[in-house]
Coordinates of C-alpha atoms and ligand atoms in Angstrom, one line a residue:
Chain A
M1 CA 3.5 17.1 19.7
N2 CA 1.1 17.0 16.8
M3 CA 0.9 17.7 13.1
A4 CA 0.0 21.3 13.6
A5 CA 3.4 22.0 15.1
G6 CA 5.2 20.2 12.4
N7 CA 3.3 22.1 9.7
A8 CA 4.6 25.3 11.2
L9 CA 7.9 24.4 9.6
G10 CA 6.6 24.3 6.1
Y11 CA 7.1 27.0 3.5
E12 CA 3.3 27.2 3.3
A13 CA 3.2 28.3 6.9
A14 CA 5.6 31.2 6.6
P15 CA 3.6 34.4 6.4
A16 CA 3.7 36.5 3.2
F17 CA 6.2 39.4 3.4
S18 CA 3.3 41.8 3.3
A19 CA 1.8 40.5 6.6
P20 CA 4.4 41.9 9.0
L21 CA 5.6 44.6 6.6
R22 CA 2.3 46.5 6.4
F23 CA 2.6 47.0 10.2
F24 CA 6.3 47.9 10.1
L25 CA 5.7 50.6 7.4
T26 CA 2.7 52.1 9.1
A27 CA 4.3 52.4 12.6
P28 CA 6.8 55.2 11.7
L29 CA 4.0 57.3 10.2
F30 CA 2.5 57.5 13.7
G31 CA 5.9 58.4 15.0
V32 CA 6.1 61.3 12.5
L33 CA 2.6 62.4 13.7
A34 CA 3.8 62.4 17.3
G35 CA 6.8 64.5 16.3
V36 CA 4.7 67.0 14.4
L37 CA 2.2 67.2 17.3
L38 CA 5.0 68.1 19.7
L39 CA 6.5 70.5 17.3
V40 CA 3.2 72.4 17.2
M41 CA 2.4 72.1 20.9
P42 CA 5.6 71.9 22.8
E43 CA 3.8 72.5 26.1
L44 CA 2.6 68.9 26.0
L45 CA 5.5 67.7 28.0
E46 CA 4.7 69.9 31.0
S47 CA 2.1 67.6 32.5
R48 CA 0.7 64.1 31.8
W49 CA -2.9 65.2 32.4
T50 CA -3.6 67.3 29.4
P51 CA -5.7 65.8 26.5
G52 CA -2.8 66.6 24.1
A53 CA -0.3 64.6 26.3
L54 CA -2.6 61.6 26.2
A55 CA -2.8 61.9 22.5
L56 CA 0.9 62.1 22.2
T57 CA 1.4 59.1 24.5
H58 CA -0.9 57.0 22.4
L59 CA 0.6 58.1 19.0
V60 CA 3.7 56.5 20.4
T61 CA 2.3 53.5 22.3
V62 CA -0.6 52.4 20.2
G63 CA 0.4 54.0 16.9
F64 CA 4.1 53.0 16.9
M65 CA 4.7 50.4 19.6
L66 CA 1.6 48.2 19.4
T67 CA 1.7 48.3 15.6
V68 CA 5.3 47.1 15.6
M69 CA 4.5 44.4 18.1
L70 CA 1.5 43.1 16.3
G71 CA 3.4 42.9 13.0
A72 CA 6.3 41.1 14.7
M73 CA 3.9 38.5 16.3
F74 CA 2.8 37.4 12.8
Q75 CA 6.4 36.5 12.1
I76 CA 7.6 35.4 15.6
L77 CA 4.8 33.0 16.6
P78 CA 5.4 30.5 13.8
V79 CA 9.2 30.5 14.3
V80 CA 9.6 30.4 18.1
A81 CA 6.3 28.7 19.2
G82 CA 5.5 26.7 16.1
A83 CA 2.2 28.5 16.1
P84 CA 1.4 30.0 12.7
I85 CA -1.6 32.4 12.9
P86 CA -4.4 30.8 10.8
A87 CA -5.3 32.6 7.5
T88 CA -2.3 34.9 8.2
T89 CA -2.7 37.2 5.3
V90 CA -6.4 37.8 5.8
V91 CA -6.0 38.2 9.5
A92 CA -3.1 40.6 9.1
T93 CA -5.0 42.7 6.7
I94 CA -8.1 43.0 8.9
V95 CA -6.1 43.6 12.1
H96 CA -3.9 46.2 10.4
L97 CA -6.9 48.2 9.1
L98 CA -8.9 48.1 12.3
M99 CA -5.9 48.9 14.5
S100 CA -4.6 51.8 12.3
A101 CA -8.0 53.4 12.0
G102 CA -8.6 52.7 15.7
A103 CA -5.3 54.4 16.7
V104 CA -6.2 57.5 14.7
A105 CA -9.6 57.6 16.3
L106 CA -8.1 57.1 19.8
V107 CA -5.6 59.9 19.4
W108 CA -8.2 62.2 18.0
G109 CA -10.8 61.3 20.6
L110 CA -8.3 61.8 23.5
G111 CA -6.7 64.9 22.1
A112 CA -9.7 66.9 20.8
P113 CA -11.2 65.7 23.2
A114 CA -14.2 64.2 21.3
P115 CA -16.2 61.6 23.2
D116 CA -18.0 60.3 20.2
V117 CA -14.8 59.7 18.3
L118 CA -13.4 57.9 21.4
V119 CA -16.3 55.5 21.3
I120 CA -15.6 54.8 17.6
A121 CA -12.0 54.1 18.6
V122 CA -13.1 51.7 21.3
W123 CA -15.1 49.7 18.7
L124 CA -12.3 49.7 16.1
L125 CA -9.5 48.8 18.5
G126 CA -11.7 46.3 20.3
A127 CA -12.6 44.6 17.1
G128 CA -9.0 44.6 15.8
C129 CA -7.7 43.2 19.1
A130 CA -10.4 40.6 19.3
V131 CA -9.5 39.3 15.8
F132 CA -5.8 39.2 16.7
F133 CA -6.2 37.6 20.1
V134 CA -8.6 34.9 18.9
A135 CA -6.3 34.1 16.0
A136 CA -3.3 34.0 18.2
A137 CA -5.1 31.9 20.8
I138 CA -6.1 29.4 18.2
A139 CA -2.5 29.2 17.0
L140 CA -1.1 28.8 20.5
L141 CA -3.7 26.3 21.7
R142 CA -2.8 24.0 18.9
V143 CA 0.7 23.5 20.1
P144 CA 1.9 22.1 23.4
I145 CA 4.3 24.1 25.6
T146 CA 7.9 22.8 25.6
Q147 CA 10.2 25.7 26.1
A148 CA 10.3 28.9 28.2
T149 CA 9.8 31.3 25.3
P150 CA 6.5 30.0 24.0
R151 CA 5.2 29.8 27.5
D152 CA 6.2 33.4 28.4
M153 CA 4.8 34.6 25.1
R154 CA 1.5 33.4 26.3
F155 CA 1.9 35.4 29.6
A156 CA 2.9 38.5 27.7
L157 CA -0.1 38.2 25.3
I158 CA -2.4 37.9 28.3
G159 CA -0.8 40.8 30.0
L160 CA -1.1 42.9 26.8
G161 CA -4.7 41.9 26.5
I162 CA -5.4 43.0 30.1
A163 CA -3.7 46.4 29.4
I164 CA -5.8 46.9 26.3
L165 CA -9.1 45.9 28.0
L166 CA -8.2 48.4 30.8
G167 CA -7.5 51.1 28.1
L168 CA -10.9 50.4 26.4
T169 CA -12.6 50.6 29.8
L170 CA -10.9 54.0 30.5
A171 CA -12.0 55.3 27.2
M172 CA -15.6 54.4 28.0
I173 CA -15.3 56.0 31.4
I174 CA -14.2 59.3 29.8
A175 CA -16.5 59.2 26.8
R176 CA -19.7 57.8 28.3
G177 CA -19.3 58.3 32.0
L178 CA -19.1 54.6 32.8
A179 CA -19.4 54.5 36.6
L180 CA -16.0 53.0 37.4
P181 CA -13.1 54.6 39.3
L182 CA -10.8 56.3 36.8
V183 CA -7.7 56.8 38.8
P184 CA -6.9 53.3 40.0
L185 CA -7.9 51.8 36.6
L186 CA -5.6 54.3 34.9
K187 CA -2.7 53.2 37.1
L188 CA -3.4 49.6 36.3
H189 CA -3.6 50.3 32.6
V190 CA -0.2 51.9 32.6
G191 CA 1.4 49.1 34.8
W192 CA 0.0 46.3 32.8
A193 CA 0.8 47.9 29.5
W194 CA 4.5 48.6 30.4
L195 CA 5.4 45.6 32.4
G196 CA 2.6 43.0 31.7
G197 CA 2.5 43.6 27.9
V198 CA 5.6 45.2 26.4
G199 CA 8.0 44.3 29.2
M200 CA 7.1 40.6 29.3
L201 CA 7.0 40.4 25.5
L202 CA 10.5 41.8 25.5
G203 CA 11.6 39.3 28.1
A204 CA 10.1 36.3 26.2
T205 CA 11.8 37.4 23.1
A206 CA 15.1 38.2 24.8
W207 CA 15.5 34.7 26.2
I208 CA 16.2 33.5 22.7
V209 CA 17.2 36.5 20.7
V210 CA 20.0 37.7 23.0
P211 CA 21.9 34.4 23.4
M212 CA 21.4 33.3 19.8
F213 CA 22.0 36.5 17.8
Q214 CA 24.5 38.2 20.1
I215 CA 26.2 34.9 20.8
T216 CA 26.2 35.0 24.6
P217 CA 25.9 32.4 27.3
P218 CA 22.2 31.5 28.1
Y219 CA 20.2 33.4 30.7
P220 CA 20.3 31.8 34.2
A221 CA 17.7 29.0 34.2
A222 CA 15.9 30.4 37.2
L223 CA 15.2 33.6 35.4
T224 CA 13.8 32.1 32.2
R225 CA 11.8 29.6 34.3
Y226 CA 10.2 31.9 36.9
W227 CA 10.6 35.5 35.8
A228 CA 7.4 35.8 33.7
F229 CA 5.3 33.8 36.1
A230 CA 6.6 35.9 39.1
T231 CA 6.1 39.2 37.2
F232 CA 2.6 38.2 36.2
T233 CA 1.7 37.2 39.7
T234 CA 3.2 40.2 41.3
L235 CA 1.3 42.4 38.9
L236 CA -1.9 40.7 40.0
I237 CA -1.1 41.4 43.7
W238 CA -0.2 44.9 42.9
S239 CA -3.5 45.4 41.1
A240 CA -5.4 44.3 44.2
T241 CA -3.4 46.8 46.3
V242 CA -4.3 49.6 43.9
M243 CA -8.0 48.7 43.7
Y244 CA -8.3 48.5 47.5
E245 CA -6.1 51.6 48.0
L246 CA -3.6 49.8 50.3
T247 CA -1.1 52.6 49.7
S248 CA 1.7 51.5 51.9
I249 CA 1.6 47.9 50.8
E250 CA 1.4 49.1 47.2
F251 CA 4.7 50.8 47.4
V252 CA 6.4 47.7 48.6
I253 CA 4.9 45.7 45.7
V254 CA 6.0 48.4 43.3
I255 CA 9.5 48.0 44.6
A256 CA 9.2 44.2 43.9
L257 CA 8.1 44.9 40.4
V258 CA 10.9 47.3 39.8
A259 CA 13.3 44.7 41.2
L260 CA 11.9 42.1 38.8
A261 CA 12.3 44.5 35.8
G262 CA 15.8 45.2 37.1
A263 CA 16.7 41.6 37.3
F264 CA 15.8 41.1 33.6
I265 CA 17.7 44.3 32.6
G266 CA 20.7 43.6 34.7
N267 CA 21.0 40.0 33.5
T268 CA 20.6 41.1 29.9
L269 CA 23.3 43.7 30.1
A270 CA 25.6 41.3 31.9
L271 CA 25.1 38.7 29.2
Q272 CA 25.8 41.2 26.4
R273 CA 29.1 42.1 28.0
R274 CA 30.0 38.4 27.6
S275 CA 29.0 38.4 24.0
R276 CA 31.4 36.5 21.7
K277 CA 30.8 39.0 19.0
S278 CA 33.9 41.2 19.0
I279 CA 32.3 44.2 17.5
P280 CA 28.9 45.2 19.1
D281 CA 26.6 45.5 16.2
I282 CA 23.9 48.2 15.8
T283 CA 21.2 46.1 17.4
Q284 CA 23.4 45.5 20.4
R285 CA 24.0 49.3 20.7
A286 CA 20.2 49.9 20.4
F287 CA 19.6 47.4 23.2
Q288 CA 22.2 49.1 25.5
L289 CA 20.6 52.5 25.0
G290 CA 17.1 50.9 25.6
L291 CA 18.0 49.0 28.7
G292 CA 19.9 51.9 30.2
S293 CA 16.9 54.2 29.6
L294 CA 14.6 51.6 31.2
I295 CA 16.7 51.6 34.4
A296 CA 16.6 55.4 34.5
G297 CA 12.8 55.3 33.9
L298 CA 12.3 52.9 36.7
I299 CA 14.2 55.1 39.1
C300 CA 11.9 58.0 38.0
I301 CA 8.9 55.9 38.8
L302 CA 10.2 55.2 42.3
V303 CA 10.9 58.9 42.9
S304 CA 7.5 59.9 41.6
Y305 CA 5.9 58.0 44.5
H306 CA 7.6 60.4 46.9
S307 CA 7.3 63.7 45.0
D308 CA 4.4 65.8 43.9
S309 CA 6.4 67.4 41.0
P310 CA 4.7 66.7 37.7
L311 CA 8.2 66.2 36.2
W312 CA 8.8 62.6 37.3
P313 CA 5.9 60.8 35.7
V314 CA 6.5 62.6 32.3
L315 CA 10.3 61.9 32.6
S316 CA 9.6 58.2 33.3
G317 CA 7.3 58.1 30.3
V318 CA 9.9 59.6 28.0
L319 CA 12.6 57.3 29.3
I320 CA 10.6 54.1 29.2
L321 CA 8.7 54.6 26.0
H322 CA 11.0 56.6 23.7
G323 CA 14.4 55.7 25.3
G324 CA 13.5 52.1 26.3
F325 CA 11.0 50.3 24.3
I326 CA 11.4 52.2 21.0
S327 CA 15.2 51.8 21.0
V328 CA 14.9 48.0 21.4
M329 CA 12.2 47.9 18.7
L330 CA 14.4 49.8 16.3
G331 CA 17.2 47.4 17.0
M332 CA 14.9 44.5 16.1
L333 CA 13.3 46.1 13.1
Y334 CA 16.7 46.7 11.6
K335 CA 17.3 42.9 11.8
I336 CA 13.9 41.6 10.9
V337 CA 13.1 43.7 7.8
P338 CA 16.3 43.0 5.8
F339 CA 16.3 39.4 6.8
L340 CA 12.7 38.9 5.7
A341 CA 13.6 40.6 2.4
W342 CA 16.5 38.2 2.0
L343 CA 14.4 35.2 3.0
H344 CA 11.5 35.9 0.6
L345 CA 14.0 36.5 -2.3
T346 CA 15.7 33.2 -1.5
Q347 CA 12.4 31.3 -1.2
A348 CA 11.4 32.8 -4.6
G349 CA 14.5 31.2 -6.0
V350 CA 16.4 34.4 -6.5
R351 CA 20.1 34.6 -5.6
A352 CA 19.6 37.2 -2.9
P353 CA 22.2 39.9 -2.1
N354 CA 23.3 39.6 1.5
M355 CA 21.6 41.6 4.3
K356 CA 24.1 44.4 4.4
K357 CA 23.6 44.9 0.6
L358 CA 19.9 45.1 1.2
Q359 CA 20.4 47.4 4.2
P360 CA 23.8 49.2 4.4
D361 CA 25.0 50.0 7.9
A362 CA 25.7 53.7 7.5
P363 CA 22.1 55.1 7.2
V364 CA 21.0 52.8 10.0
R365 CA 23.7 54.0 12.3
K366 CA 22.9 57.6 11.5
Q367 CA 19.2 57.1 12.2
L368 CA 20.0 55.5 15.5
I369 CA 22.2 58.5 16.4
A370 CA 19.3 60.8 15.5
H371 CA 17.1 58.7 17.8
A372 CA 19.5 59.1 20.7
I373 CA 19.8 62.8 20.1
T374 CA 16.0 63.0 20.1
L375 CA 15.9 61.3 23.4
A376 CA 18.3 63.8 24.9
A377 CA 16.2 66.6 23.5
L378 CA 13.0 65.1 24.9
I379 CA 14.7 64.9 28.3
V380 CA 15.8 68.5 28.2
A381 CA 12.4 69.6 27.0
T382 CA 10.7 67.7 29.9
L383 CA 12.9 69.5 32.4
G384 CA 11.0 72.6 31.2
V385 CA 13.9 74.8 30.0
S386 CA 11.9 76.6 27.4
A387 CA 9.2 76.0 24.8
W388 CA 11.9 75.9 22.2
A389 CA 13.3 72.8 23.7
G390 CA 10.0 71.1 23.1
R391 CA 9.8 72.3 19.6
I392 CA 13.3 71.1 18.8
A393 CA 12.5 67.7 20.3
G394 CA 9.4 67.6 18.2
M395 CA 11.3 68.4 15.1
L396 CA 14.0 65.8 15.8
M397 CA 11.3 63.2 16.5
T398 CA 9.7 63.9 13.1
I399 CA 13.1 63.5 11.5
E400 CA 14.0 60.3 13.3
F401 CA 10.8 58.5 12.3
A402 CA 10.8 59.8 8.7
W403 CA 14.3 58.5 8.5
L404 CA 13.3 55.1 9.9
L405 CA 10.6 54.9 7.3
N406 CA 13.0 55.9 4.5
N407 CA 15.5 53.3 5.6
M408 CA 12.9 50.6 5.5
I409 CA 11.6 51.7 2.1
N410 CA 15.1 51.5 0.8
V411 CA 15.3 47.9 1.9
I412 CA 12.0 47.2 0.0
R413 CA 13.4 49.0 -3.1
A414 CA 16.6 46.8 -3.0
Y415 CA 14.3 43.8 -2.5
R416 CA 12.3 44.7 -5.6
R417 CA 15.4 45.4 -7.6
A418 CA 16.9 42.1 -6.7
G419 CA 13.6 40.3 -7.4
S420 CA 13.3 41.7 -10.9
A421 CA 16.9 41.5 -11.8
Chain B
M1 CA 19.8 9.7 29.1
T2 CA 20.4 12.9 27.2
S3 CA 17.7 13.8 24.7
I4 CA 18.1 14.8 21.1
T5 CA 17.0 18.3 22.1
E6 CA 19.8 18.6 24.7
L7 CA 22.5 17.0 22.5
M8 CA 21.8 19.1 19.4
T9 CA 21.0 22.4 21.2
H10 CA 24.3 22.1 22.9
D11 CA 26.0 21.5 19.5
H12 CA 24.3 24.6 18.1
R13 CA 25.8 26.7 20.8
A14 CA 29.2 25.1 20.2
C15 CA 29.0 26.0 16.5
D16 CA 28.0 29.6 17.4
E17 CA 31.2 30.0 19.5
V18 CA 33.4 28.9 16.5
F19 CA 31.4 31.2 14.3
A20 CA 32.1 34.2 16.5
T21 CA 35.9 33.6 16.2
I22 CA 35.7 34.3 12.4
E23 CA 34.4 37.8 12.9
T24 CA 36.9 38.5 15.7
A25 CA 39.7 37.6 13.4
V26 CA 38.4 39.6 10.5
A27 CA 37.9 42.6 12.7
K28 CA 41.6 42.4 13.6
G29 CA 42.5 42.1 10.0
D30 CA 44.1 38.7 10.7
W31 CA 43.1 36.9 7.5
D32 CA 45.1 33.7 8.2
K33 CA 43.3 33.3 11.5
A34 CA 40.0 34.1 9.9
G35 CA 40.7 31.4 7.3
A36 CA 41.4 28.9 9.9
A37 CA 38.3 29.9 11.9
L38 CA 36.1 29.6 8.8
T39 CA 37.5 26.1 8.1
A40 CA 36.8 25.0 11.7
F41 CA 33.3 26.4 11.5
G42 CA 32.7 24.8 8.2
E43 CA 33.7 21.4 9.7
A44 CA 31.5 21.9 12.8
L45 CA 28.5 23.0 10.7
E46 CA 28.9 20.1 8.3
A47 CA 29.2 17.5 11.1
H48 CA 26.0 18.9 12.6
L49 CA 24.0 19.0 9.4
S50 CA 25.1 15.6 8.3
A51 CA 24.3 14.1 11.7
E52 CA 20.8 15.4 11.1
E53 CA 20.5 14.4 7.5
T54 CA 21.9 10.9 7.8
T55 CA 20.8 9.9 11.3
I56 CA 18.2 11.9 13.0
F57 CA 15.9 12.9 10.2
P58 CA 15.6 9.5 8.6
R59 CA 14.9 7.9 11.9
F60 CA 12.3 10.5 12.7
E61 CA 10.7 10.2 9.2
S62 CA 10.3 6.5 9.5
A63 CA 9.1 6.6 13.1
S64 CA 6.6 9.4 12.6
G65 CA 5.6 8.8 9.0
M66 CA 6.2 12.5 8.2
V67 CA 8.4 12.3 5.2
D68 CA 7.3 15.4 3.5
G69 CA 6.8 17.5 6.7
P70 CA 9.2 19.5 8.8
T71 CA 12.3 17.6 7.9
R72 CA 11.9 18.6 4.2
M73 CA 11.9 22.3 5.2
M74 CA 14.9 21.8 7.4
R75 CA 16.8 20.1 4.6
M76 CA 16.0 23.0 2.3
E77 CA 17.4 25.4 4.9
H78 CA 20.5 23.3 5.2
T79 CA 21.1 23.9 1.5
E80 CA 20.8 27.6 2.0
M81 CA 23.2 27.5 4.9
R82 CA 25.8 25.6 2.9
R83 CA 25.4 28.3 0.2
G84 CA 25.9 31.0 2.8
L85 CA 29.1 29.3 3.9
D86 CA 30.3 29.2 0.3
N87 CA 29.6 32.9 0.0
M88 CA 31.7 33.5 3.1
R89 CA 34.6 31.4 1.8
D90 CA 34.4 33.4 -1.5
A91 CA 34.5 36.7 0.3
L92 CA 37.4 35.5 2.5
E93 CA 39.4 34.5 -0.6
R94 CA 38.9 38.0 -2.0
K95 CA 39.8 39.5 1.5
D96 CA 36.6 41.6 1.2
A97 CA 35.8 42.4 4.8
D98 CA 32.6 44.2 4.1
D99 CA 31.2 41.4 2.0
L100 CA 32.3 38.9 4.5
S101 CA 30.5 40.7 7.3
G102 CA 27.4 41.0 5.3
E103 CA 27.4 37.3 4.4
A104 CA 28.2 36.4 8.0
E105 CA 25.3 38.5 9.3
T106 CA 23.0 36.8 6.8
L107 CA 24.1 33.3 7.6
L108 CA 23.9 34.0 11.4
I109 CA 20.3 35.0 11.2
L110 CA 19.4 32.3 8.8
M111 CA 21.1 29.8 11.1
Q112 CA 19.6 31.1 14.3
Q113 CA 16.0 31.2 13.1
H114 CA 16.6 27.7 11.8
N115 CA 17.9 26.6 15.1
M116 CA 15.0 28.1 16.9
K117 CA 12.6 26.1 14.9
E118 CA 14.6 22.9 15.5
E119 CA 15.1 23.5 19.2
N120 CA 11.5 24.6 19.9
I121 CA 9.6 22.4 17.6
L122 CA 11.5 19.7 15.6
Y123 CA 13.8 18.2 18.3
P124 CA 11.0 17.9 20.9
M125 CA 9.0 16.1 18.1
C126 CA 12.0 13.8 17.5
D127 CA 12.4 13.1 21.2
N128 CA 8.7 12.1 21.3
H129 CA 9.1 9.6 18.6
L130 CA 12.6 8.4 19.3
S131 CA 13.1 8.4 23.1
G132 CA 13.0 4.6 23.0
E133 CA 16.0 4.2 20.8
M134 CA 18.3 6.8 22.4
A135 CA 20.5 4.1 23.9
T136 CA 21.8 3.4 20.4
L137 CA 21.0 6.7 18.7
G138 CA 22.6 8.9 21.3
P139 CA 26.2 7.6 21.0
K140 CA 25.9 7.5 17.2
I141 CA 24.9 11.1 17.1
T142 CA 27.6 12.1 19.5
S143 CA 30.3 10.4 17.5
Q144 CA 29.1 12.1 14.3
L145 CA 29.2 15.5 16.0
K146 CA 32.7 14.8 17.4
A147 CA 34.0 14.0 14.0
S148 CA 34.6 17.7 13.5
G149 CA 36.4 18.2 16.8
A150 CA 34.2 21.2 17.7
Ligands
HEM1 C1 -5.6 49.9 22.3 C2 -5.5 50.2 23.4 C3 -5.5 51.4 24.4 C4 -6.5 52.2 24.7 C5 -7.9 52.2 24.2 C6 -6.0 53.2 25.7 C7 -6.7 54.1 26.3 C8 -6.3 55.0 27.3 C9 -7.0 56.0 27.9 C10 -8.5 56.3 27.6 C11 -6.2 56.7 28.8 C12 -6.5 57.9 29.6 C13 -7.2 57.9 30.8 C14 -7.4 59.3 31.3 O1 -7.8 60.3 30.7 O2 -7.2 59.5 32.5 C15 -5.0 56.0 28.7 C16 -3.8 56.4 29.5 C17 -2.6 55.9 29.3 N1 -2.2 54.9 28.4 FE1 -3.5 53.9 27.2 N2 -4.7 52.9 25.9 C18 -4.3 51.8 25.1 C19 -3.1 51.3 25.0 C20 -1.9 51.7 25.6 C21 -0.7 51.1 25.5 C22 -0.3 49.9 24.6 C23 0.2 51.8 26.3 C24 1.6 51.6 26.6 C25 2.5 50.8 26.2 C26 -0.6 52.8 26.9 C27 -0.1 53.7 27.8 C28 -0.9 54.7 28.5 C29 -0.3 55.6 29.4 C30 1.2 55.7 29.8 C31 -1.4 56.4 29.9 C32 -1.3 57.5 30.9 C33 -1.0 58.7 30.3 C34 -0.7 59.7 31.3 O3 -0.6 59.5 32.5 O4 -0.6 60.9 30.8 N3 -1.9 52.7 26.5 N4 -5.0 55.0 27.8

């Protein structure tokens, strides 16, 4: 253990509030755009293969999810891994600008479709990710690995990096006719993004967040020790079966991947049931909705392997992305943002109002209910009842993300008020 | 030989358990029980913080030569945690359940992000520097933690 790790505990190492916040405030804007797009083009949920559906997917995955995850990494790496990102504020500013502009270009390029814009997106996103990953690697290489979470964070970052590289490659195939097989690479892109990137990051975070904040017993040691490694390795094997078109073996490996995801989800739900907190808080509810949706989404994936109906892939996308990952991210945002506001006030020597004064429960609970209703509407719309179902889902989605933004802005207002009082 | 990491991480979890009983009592509107739980938590927390401040940190500082480093930050956060505890006591006295839950939530997050830094970074550093003296240090820490009965 060296000085670098120790320095991570200094006030100097704590990133400025603006570093994660700029990401957190940008993400809901992409969510609003996704809602508006669906409102205008409700037919986008009919099939995954239309340009509009790809645009919608990436408004949610790159515009919202990736943005939130990047912002959180600036905050999480110093605390859990003792690895502050060098020149945090500068790096955060650059990464934020490149990724936001890149996300807009990606969505436009995919949706229009406009090959030249897609190439610009590749450059912007490629540059933004390069800056982030180099900075994160420098941070992580400076500290030795002592605990499960920092190690699994490394796996997750590598998984996410692979997913993004595959995405950039796909974009070049579409835009410039790069001579590579589209279909297997697309499959790998989705698999790595869901499980290798977002899923493993969720796992690495959950090892500590769930026991500590929800006051539960620890995860079984075997799970924290082997899960990320097993998942990563199985994803590699799965990738080989996809590339070599070993269809029957592939399905067996997919079952193994689903079982691994299920082991994580099942253990988390079981731990939460043993939480010492007598009243499940809002974050815990958001986790329950998220984990339940993930299970349903995984089942849809398995069904999709044995059905030609275009319904199952779209349904799995809705359940895993909107129902699963976004729910969990909402739960975390509602803890991180008010706590950071409190922390920065306290560090500035202000007697800070407590977190619930900075962020009252009522609007948060209502926004989460809006989120759950939106999920229900999205599912109904995916079942193809009528175009109106899609429009209503789009409208609800616009509302839920605008509401999220509003709730966060209100925390910032309370923070400013307290700071100037 | 148990390490500082194991010893102190275990005590963090023990403090968490006591902490949870406060909320449970408040949720049931049982203010007497909440008061008793808060007192028990205060004692457990104080025993933990003072074991660090009077035994572990000074030994680490002299063994590593890092006087102004991580331990300084940890001491500052201890001050914030004690203030949070005072705020909870104050809310309890006024029987203000909303305020108490807001203060409890804030203290919980402050405490847990502090614990994460200790468990993942500082304690392993301590073990690196102090593993040679655990034969005497271990029992001393244990008895300081036990003083609270938690
Ligand atoms: C910055 C990085 C990314 C780039 C450049 C990118 C690019 C692409 C491209 C070009 C395609 C379409 C391929 C085609 O037309 O067949 C695609 C599909 C897809 N991507 Fe990404 N992607 C990125 C990040 C992500 C992330 C982070 C996720 C999820 C968490 C994701 C989820 C998906 C999904 C689910 C599809 C398939 C959509 C469908 O089947 O309709 N992507 N991506």
